[in-house]
Amino acid sequence: QGHLEDDPRRPLIDRTVRENYFPGSIFKVLPALAALRDGLVSTEEKLECKGRHELGQRTFRCTHAHGKLNLEQALARSCNVYFYKLAERVGMDRLADISWEFGLGSPTGLGLNSEVGGFVATKDWYHQHWKEGFRLGFTLNAALGQGNTKMTVLQAALLYATIANGGRLCVPQIVRRVQAADGRVLQEFAPQIRRTLNIPPEQLRWIVRALTGVLHDPHGTAYGVKVAKQLTVAGKTGTAEIGVQRRGAQEGSHAWFAAVAPAEAPRIAVAVLIEHGGQGSKVAAPAAVEIINAYFRSPDVKMAATTEGRP
């Protein structure tokens, strides 16, 4: 065990709940929802991406020039410039408020392995902790899940589950029911709702539909990942840039993918993070879709779908 404790890769840490990560572009659903809820953008409005966004003397870059995009296209193609412009409308504190609503910044309540709560930055925090105080550029970074925003993998799964279930933030539970050897249910654990979010359900449904473009639209960032036949997955890729890692650990971006399925009536939420894996579209998305495909191939899941309906 001594060798394991000294390993810079820290294999003894439960990374689902005890490690904070920059979420990268899987976070973009939050500025999108904040802007929709407060009427700061419409689903039809198009913003232009020329591959870069100027703010003062600083240039914020995109992967390439996407041209004019609406919100649905910007999510599917993960256009950074669109979300930089959206961030200027939303603002840091509105972004923080909706992040807190979804449970970010505090532990989920799972009650295992000393989980951490992640971090949500505000204007006041920057004024207190940065010599130059708050700058608009911090908001632009935050909208892309960079800067100082951090979350756990479990929080990422809960974020997408909450969007998909109509805005009910639940307390995660490990056990659904306890059964006897003969199949009798000895104890059942009903869902625990932490809070119901003040977001119109139709806007949440719209986000889920928009996220299907990530995998099923030819321009989507994860298009080409093999989803099981007759299954529609709504998800978001993320590639989180990180600084130099201490203690000799490997450098490189973290690969993210968060998703729900089936998009029409979601039953499962999945979040995959591959540390230093590179691009979420090439690494995390295939792994997550493999999990989803396997879940829906299970005979038990097929039987439950016909008897229980939507959870």
Short mmCIF file of C-alpha atoms in Angstrom, two decimals:
data_model
loop_
_atom_site.label_atom_id
_atom_site.label_comp_id
_atom_site.label_asym_id
_atom_site.label_seq_id
_atom_site.Cartn_x
_atom_site.Cartn_y
_atom_site.Cartn_z
CA GLN A 1 0.00 0.00 0.00
CA GLY A 2 2.92 2.35 0.63
CA HIS A 3 3.83 2.27 -3.03
CA LEU A 4 0.23 2.99 -4.00
CA GLU A 5 0.08 6.00 -1.69
CA ASP A 6 3.21 7.43 -3.31
CA ASP A 7 2.01 6.83 -6.86
CA PRO A 8 1.49 10.27 -8.54
CA ARG A 9 -1.57 8.85 -10.32
CA ARG A 10 -3.22 8.43 -6.89
CA PRO A 11 -4.98 5.10 -7.54
CA LEU A 12 -6.54 4.98 -4.06
CA ILE A 13 -8.74 8.04 -4.61
CA ASP A 14 -12.36 7.51 -5.68
CA ARG A 15 -12.31 9.85 -8.65
CA THR A 16 -16.09 9.87 -9.07
CA VAL A 17 -16.65 11.84 -5.86
CA ARG A 18 -13.34 12.88 -4.31
CA GLU A 19 -11.67 14.67 -7.20
CA ASN A 20 -12.66 18.00 -8.75
CA TYR A 21 -12.21 18.57 -12.48
CA PHE A 22 -12.63 21.37 -14.97
CA PRO A 23 -15.76 20.20 -16.83
CA GLY A 24 -14.91 21.72 -20.19
CA SER A 25 -17.68 21.93 -22.77
CA ILE A 26 -20.11 19.57 -21.02
CA PHE A 27 -20.76 22.68 -18.88
CA LYS A 28 -22.12 24.66 -21.86
CA VAL A 29 -25.67 23.46 -21.13
CA LEU A 30 -25.72 25.81 -18.11
CA PRO A 31 -25.09 29.15 -19.85
CA ALA A 32 -27.51 27.93 -22.52
CA LEU A 33 -30.26 27.31 -19.94
CA ALA A 34 -29.52 30.53 -18.06
CA ALA A 35 -29.84 32.53 -21.28
CA LEU A 36 -33.03 30.74 -22.35
CA ARG A 37 -34.72 31.08 -18.96
CA ASP A 38 -34.00 34.80 -18.67
CA GLY A 39 -34.85 35.59 -22.29
CA LEU A 40 -31.29 36.60 -23.19
CA VAL A 41 -31.26 34.50 -26.36
CA SER A 42 -33.84 32.75 -28.53
CA THR A 43 -33.40 29.32 -30.06
CA GLU A 44 -33.58 30.90 -33.54
CA GLU A 45 -31.08 33.75 -33.08
CA LYS A 46 -27.76 33.20 -34.83
CA LEU A 47 -24.39 34.42 -33.63
CA GLU A 48 -21.35 34.47 -35.90
CA CYS A 49 -18.14 32.57 -35.23
CA LYS A 50 -15.10 33.70 -37.19
CA GLY A 51 -12.82 31.39 -35.24
CA ARG A 52 -11.88 33.98 -32.63
CA HIS A 53 -13.46 36.45 -30.20
CA GLU A 54 -11.74 39.68 -29.21
CA LEU A 55 -12.14 41.08 -25.70
CA GLY A 56 -9.93 44.07 -25.01
CA GLN A 57 -6.40 43.02 -25.88
CA ARG A 58 -7.10 39.32 -25.45
CA THR A 59 -8.18 36.86 -28.14
CA PHE A 60 -10.41 33.90 -27.24
CA ARG A 61 -10.20 31.18 -29.88
CA CYS A 62 -12.46 28.51 -31.32
CA THR A 63 -11.51 25.25 -33.04
CA HIS A 64 -12.30 26.86 -36.40
CA ALA A 65 -14.66 29.39 -38.00
CA HIS A 66 -18.16 27.94 -37.70
CA GLY A 67 -19.98 30.81 -39.40
CA LYS A 68 -23.45 31.79 -38.19
CA LEU A 69 -24.99 29.36 -35.71
CA ASN A 70 -28.11 29.14 -33.58
CA LEU A 71 -28.01 27.64 -30.09
CA GLU A 72 -28.84 24.11 -31.22
CA GLN A 73 -26.04 24.15 -33.79
CA ALA A 74 -23.62 25.72 -31.30
CA LEU A 75 -24.24 22.90 -28.81
CA ALA A 76 -23.92 20.15 -31.42
CA ARG A 77 -20.73 21.61 -32.87
CA SER A 78 -19.44 22.90 -29.51
CA CYS A 79 -18.66 26.36 -30.87
CA ASN A 80 -16.63 28.29 -28.32
CA VAL A 81 -17.17 31.72 -29.87
CA TYR A 82 -20.96 31.34 -29.66
CA PHE A 83 -20.66 30.65 -25.92
CA TYR A 84 -18.15 33.45 -25.36
CA LYS A 85 -20.74 35.84 -26.79
CA LEU A 86 -23.51 34.20 -24.77
CA ALA A 87 -21.40 34.50 -21.61
CA GLU A 88 -21.22 38.27 -22.04
CA ARG A 89 -25.01 38.38 -21.88
CA VAL A 90 -25.42 35.88 -19.05
CA GLY A 91 -22.75 37.23 -16.70
CA MET A 92 -20.74 35.50 -13.99
CA ASP A 93 -23.27 35.68 -11.15
CA ARG A 94 -26.24 34.46 -13.22
CA LEU A 95 -24.03 31.56 -14.32
CA ALA A 96 -23.14 30.87 -10.69
CA ASP A 97 -26.79 30.96 -9.63
CA ILE A 98 -27.89 28.33 -12.15
CA SER A 99 -24.85 26.19 -11.31
CA TRP A 100 -25.87 26.20 -7.63
CA GLU A 101 -29.44 25.32 -8.58
CA PHE A 102 -28.13 22.18 -10.27
CA GLY A 103 -26.21 21.27 -7.12
CA LEU A 104 -22.74 22.30 -8.21
CA GLY A 105 -20.48 23.70 -5.53
CA SER A 106 -21.73 21.36 -2.80
CA PRO A 107 -21.64 17.58 -2.20
CA THR A 108 -24.46 15.54 -3.75
CA GLY A 109 -25.37 13.79 -0.50
CA LEU A 110 -24.32 10.32 -1.65
CA GLY A 111 -22.64 9.83 1.71
CA LEU A 112 -19.69 7.73 0.51
CA ASN A 113 -15.94 8.21 0.36
CA SER A 114 -15.85 11.77 1.71
CA GLU A 115 -17.12 13.39 -1.47
CA VAL A 116 -16.12 16.94 -2.35
CA GLY A 117 -18.42 19.65 -3.65
CA GLY A 118 -16.58 21.15 -6.59
CA PHE A 119 -16.35 24.91 -6.96
CA VAL A 120 -18.46 27.68 -8.48
CA ALA A 121 -16.79 31.09 -8.82
CA THR A 122 -18.55 34.46 -8.45
CA LYS A 123 -17.61 38.08 -9.04
CA ASP A 124 -17.06 38.56 -5.30
CA TRP A 125 -14.72 35.56 -5.17
CA TYR A 126 -12.53 37.07 -7.88
CA HIS A 127 -12.51 40.45 -6.14
CA GLN A 128 -11.33 38.73 -2.95
CA HIS A 129 -8.79 36.33 -4.45
CA TRP A 130 -7.35 38.05 -7.51
CA LYS A 131 -5.08 41.09 -7.32
CA GLU A 132 -6.73 42.72 -10.35
CA GLY A 133 -10.25 41.80 -9.19
CA PHE A 134 -12.97 40.53 -11.50
CA ARG A 135 -12.65 40.77 -15.28
CA LEU A 136 -15.17 39.83 -17.96
CA GLY A 137 -12.74 37.29 -19.37
CA PHE A 138 -13.32 35.14 -16.28
CA THR A 139 -16.98 34.80 -17.30
CA LEU A 140 -16.02 33.74 -20.82
CA ASN A 141 -13.77 31.00 -19.45
CA ALA A 142 -16.40 29.90 -16.92
CA ALA A 143 -19.06 29.47 -19.63
CA LEU A 144 -16.80 26.90 -21.28
CA GLY A 145 -16.21 25.00 -18.04
CA GLN A 146 -12.69 26.37 -17.63
CA GLY A 147 -11.19 29.06 -15.41
CA ASN A 148 -11.96 28.15 -11.79
CA THR A 149 -15.16 26.13 -12.23
CA LYS A 150 -14.81 22.53 -11.06
CA MET A 151 -17.13 19.57 -10.58
CA THR A 152 -17.01 15.89 -9.76
CA VAL A 153 -17.91 13.14 -12.22
CA LEU A 154 -20.97 12.30 -10.12
CA GLN A 155 -22.11 15.94 -10.28
CA ALA A 156 -21.78 15.82 -14.07
CA ALA A 157 -24.03 12.76 -14.25
CA LEU A 158 -26.55 14.42 -11.91
CA LEU A 159 -26.49 17.62 -13.98
CA TYR A 160 -27.53 15.74 -17.11
CA ALA A 161 -30.00 13.54 -15.23
CA THR A 162 -31.68 16.65 -13.80
CA ILE A 163 -32.02 18.21 -17.24
CA ALA A 164 -33.47 14.97 -18.61
CA ASN A 165 -35.99 14.27 -15.81
CA GLY A 166 -37.67 17.67 -16.02
CA GLY A 167 -35.71 19.57 -13.39
CA ARG A 168 -35.76 17.34 -10.30
CA LEU A 169 -32.35 17.32 -8.60
CA CYS A 170 -32.17 14.02 -6.76
CA VAL A 171 -29.93 12.72 -4.01
CA PRO A 172 -27.96 9.85 -5.62
CA GLN A 173 -28.45 6.42 -4.09
CA ILE A 174 -26.50 3.20 -4.55
CA VAL A 175 -29.28 0.70 -3.74
CA ARG A 176 -32.68 0.66 -5.45
CA ARG A 177 -34.21 -2.29 -3.60
CA VAL A 178 -33.35 -5.27 -1.40
CA GLN A 179 -34.80 -8.61 -2.49
CA ALA A 180 -34.99 -12.04 -0.90
CA ALA A 181 -33.69 -15.12 -2.69
CA ASP A 182 -37.22 -15.90 -3.90
CA GLY A 183 -37.60 -12.45 -5.44
CA ARG A 184 -39.71 -10.85 -2.70
CA VAL A 185 -38.94 -7.15 -2.22
CA LEU A 186 -37.83 -6.69 1.39
CA GLN A 187 -37.07 -2.98 1.17
CA GLU A 188 -37.41 -0.34 -1.53
CA PHE A 189 -35.62 2.99 -1.66
CA ALA A 190 -37.77 5.65 -3.29
CA PRO A 191 -36.08 8.55 -5.12
CA GLN A 192 -35.13 11.45 -2.85
CA ILE A 193 -35.65 14.84 -4.48
CA ARG A 194 -33.29 17.49 -3.21
CA ARG A 195 -35.07 20.31 -5.04
CA THR A 196 -37.16 21.05 -8.11
CA LEU A 197 -35.53 23.65 -10.32
CA ASN A 198 -37.25 26.83 -11.42
CA ILE A 199 -36.65 26.20 -15.13
CA PRO A 200 -39.51 25.71 -17.63
CA PRO A 201 -39.72 21.98 -18.45
CA GLU A 202 -40.07 22.75 -22.15
CA GLN A 203 -36.67 24.45 -22.09
CA LEU A 204 -35.11 21.39 -20.48
CA ARG A 205 -36.72 19.16 -23.13
CA TRP A 206 -35.42 21.48 -25.81
CA ILE A 207 -31.86 21.13 -24.50
CA VAL A 208 -32.14 17.33 -24.60
CA ARG A 209 -33.38 17.45 -28.20
CA ALA A 210 -30.59 19.85 -29.15
CA LEU A 211 -27.97 17.54 -27.63
CA THR A 212 -29.02 14.69 -29.92
CA GLY A 213 -27.21 16.60 -32.67
CA VAL A 214 -23.86 15.91 -30.98
CA LEU A 215 -24.09 12.24 -31.99
CA HIS A 216 -26.73 12.12 -34.70
CA ASP A 217 -26.08 15.26 -36.79
CA PRO A 218 -23.28 15.01 -39.39
CA HIS A 219 -21.79 18.23 -37.98
CA GLY A 220 -21.93 17.02 -34.36
CA THR A 221 -18.67 16.67 -32.43
CA ALA A 222 -19.30 12.96 -31.71
CA TYR A 223 -20.98 12.06 -35.01
CA GLY A 224 -19.83 8.65 -36.15
CA VAL A 225 -19.74 7.08 -32.68
CA LYS A 226 -21.76 3.89 -33.09
CA VAL A 227 -25.03 4.20 -31.19
CA ALA A 228 -27.16 1.04 -30.98
CA LYS A 229 -29.84 0.71 -33.64
CA GLN A 230 -33.13 2.51 -32.86
CA LEU A 231 -31.53 4.31 -29.88
CA THR A 232 -31.15 8.09 -29.74
CA VAL A 233 -28.55 9.49 -27.35
CA ALA A 234 -28.39 13.13 -26.23
CA GLY A 235 -24.97 14.12 -24.99
CA LYS A 236 -22.14 16.62 -24.94
CA THR A 237 -18.43 16.26 -25.53
CA GLY A 238 -15.85 18.12 -23.50
CA THR A 239 -12.10 18.58 -23.66
CA ALA A 240 -10.90 20.26 -20.49
CA GLU A 241 -7.53 21.99 -20.65
CA ILE A 242 -5.45 21.61 -17.52
CA GLY A 243 -2.28 23.11 -16.17
CA VAL A 244 0.93 21.27 -15.37
CA GLN A 245 0.30 18.41 -12.97
CA ARG A 246 2.45 18.16 -9.88
CA ARG A 247 4.29 15.09 -8.55
CA GLY A 248 5.17 13.81 -11.99
CA ALA A 249 1.64 12.94 -13.14
CA GLN A 250 0.90 12.91 -16.85
CA GLU A 251 -0.03 16.14 -18.61
CA GLY A 252 -2.73 16.61 -21.24
CA SER A 253 -6.39 17.56 -21.54
CA HIS A 254 -9.10 15.57 -19.78
CA ALA A 255 -11.68 13.95 -22.05
CA TRP A 256 -15.36 14.26 -21.05
CA PHE A 257 -18.67 12.99 -22.31
CA ALA A 258 -22.02 13.33 -20.50
CA ALA A 259 -25.24 11.94 -21.94
CA VAL A 260 -28.78 10.67 -21.39
CA ALA A 261 -30.72 8.01 -23.29
CA PRO A 262 -33.07 7.38 -24.91
CA ALA A 263 -33.51 11.04 -25.77
CA GLU A 264 -37.29 10.72 -26.23
CA ALA A 265 -37.85 9.40 -22.68
CA PRO A 266 -34.53 9.26 -20.81
CA ARG A 267 -33.88 6.33 -18.48
CA ILE A 268 -30.14 6.53 -17.96
CA ALA A 269 -27.57 9.31 -17.46
CA VAL A 270 -23.87 8.63 -17.98
CA ALA A 271 -20.79 10.76 -17.38
CA VAL A 272 -17.36 9.59 -18.51
CA LEU A 273 -14.09 11.30 -17.70
CA ILE A 274 -10.77 10.00 -18.99
CA GLU A 275 -7.92 11.78 -17.29
CA HIS A 276 -5.37 13.14 -19.77
CA GLY A 277 -7.29 11.30 -22.47
CA GLY A 278 -7.30 14.13 -24.98
CA GLN A 279 -10.41 14.95 -26.99
CA GLY A 280 -13.75 14.02 -25.49
CA SER A 281 -15.21 13.28 -28.92
CA LYS A 282 -12.56 10.69 -29.74
CA VAL A 283 -12.01 9.08 -26.35
CA ALA A 284 -14.77 9.68 -23.81
CA ALA A 285 -17.75 9.63 -26.18
CA PRO A 286 -17.06 6.12 -27.57
CA ALA A 287 -16.58 4.79 -24.02
CA ALA A 288 -19.83 6.37 -22.79
CA VAL A 289 -21.84 5.15 -25.77
CA GLU A 290 -20.47 1.65 -25.26
CA ILE A 291 -21.81 1.78 -21.69
CA ILE A 292 -25.20 3.04 -22.90
CA ASN A 293 -25.46 0.44 -25.66
CA ALA A 294 -24.62 -2.35 -23.21
CA TYR A 295 -27.20 -1.07 -20.71
CA PHE A 296 -30.03 -1.19 -23.23
CA ARG A 297 -28.95 -4.62 -24.51
CA SER A 298 -29.52 -6.05 -21.03
CA PRO A 299 -32.61 -8.33 -20.88
CA ASP A 300 -33.45 -6.96 -17.41
CA VAL A 301 -33.52 -3.39 -18.72
CA LYS A 302 -35.73 -4.36 -21.66
CA MET A 303 -38.16 -6.07 -19.30
CA ALA A 304 -38.17 -3.12 -16.85
CA ALA A 305 -38.89 -0.71 -19.69
CA THR A 306 -42.12 -2.53 -20.51
CA THR A 307 -43.32 -2.83 -16.91
CA GLU A 308 -42.16 0.32 -15.16
CA GLY A 309 -42.24 3.11 -17.71
CA ARG A 310 -40.08 6.17 -17.23
CA PRO A 311 -38.30 6.32 -13.83
#
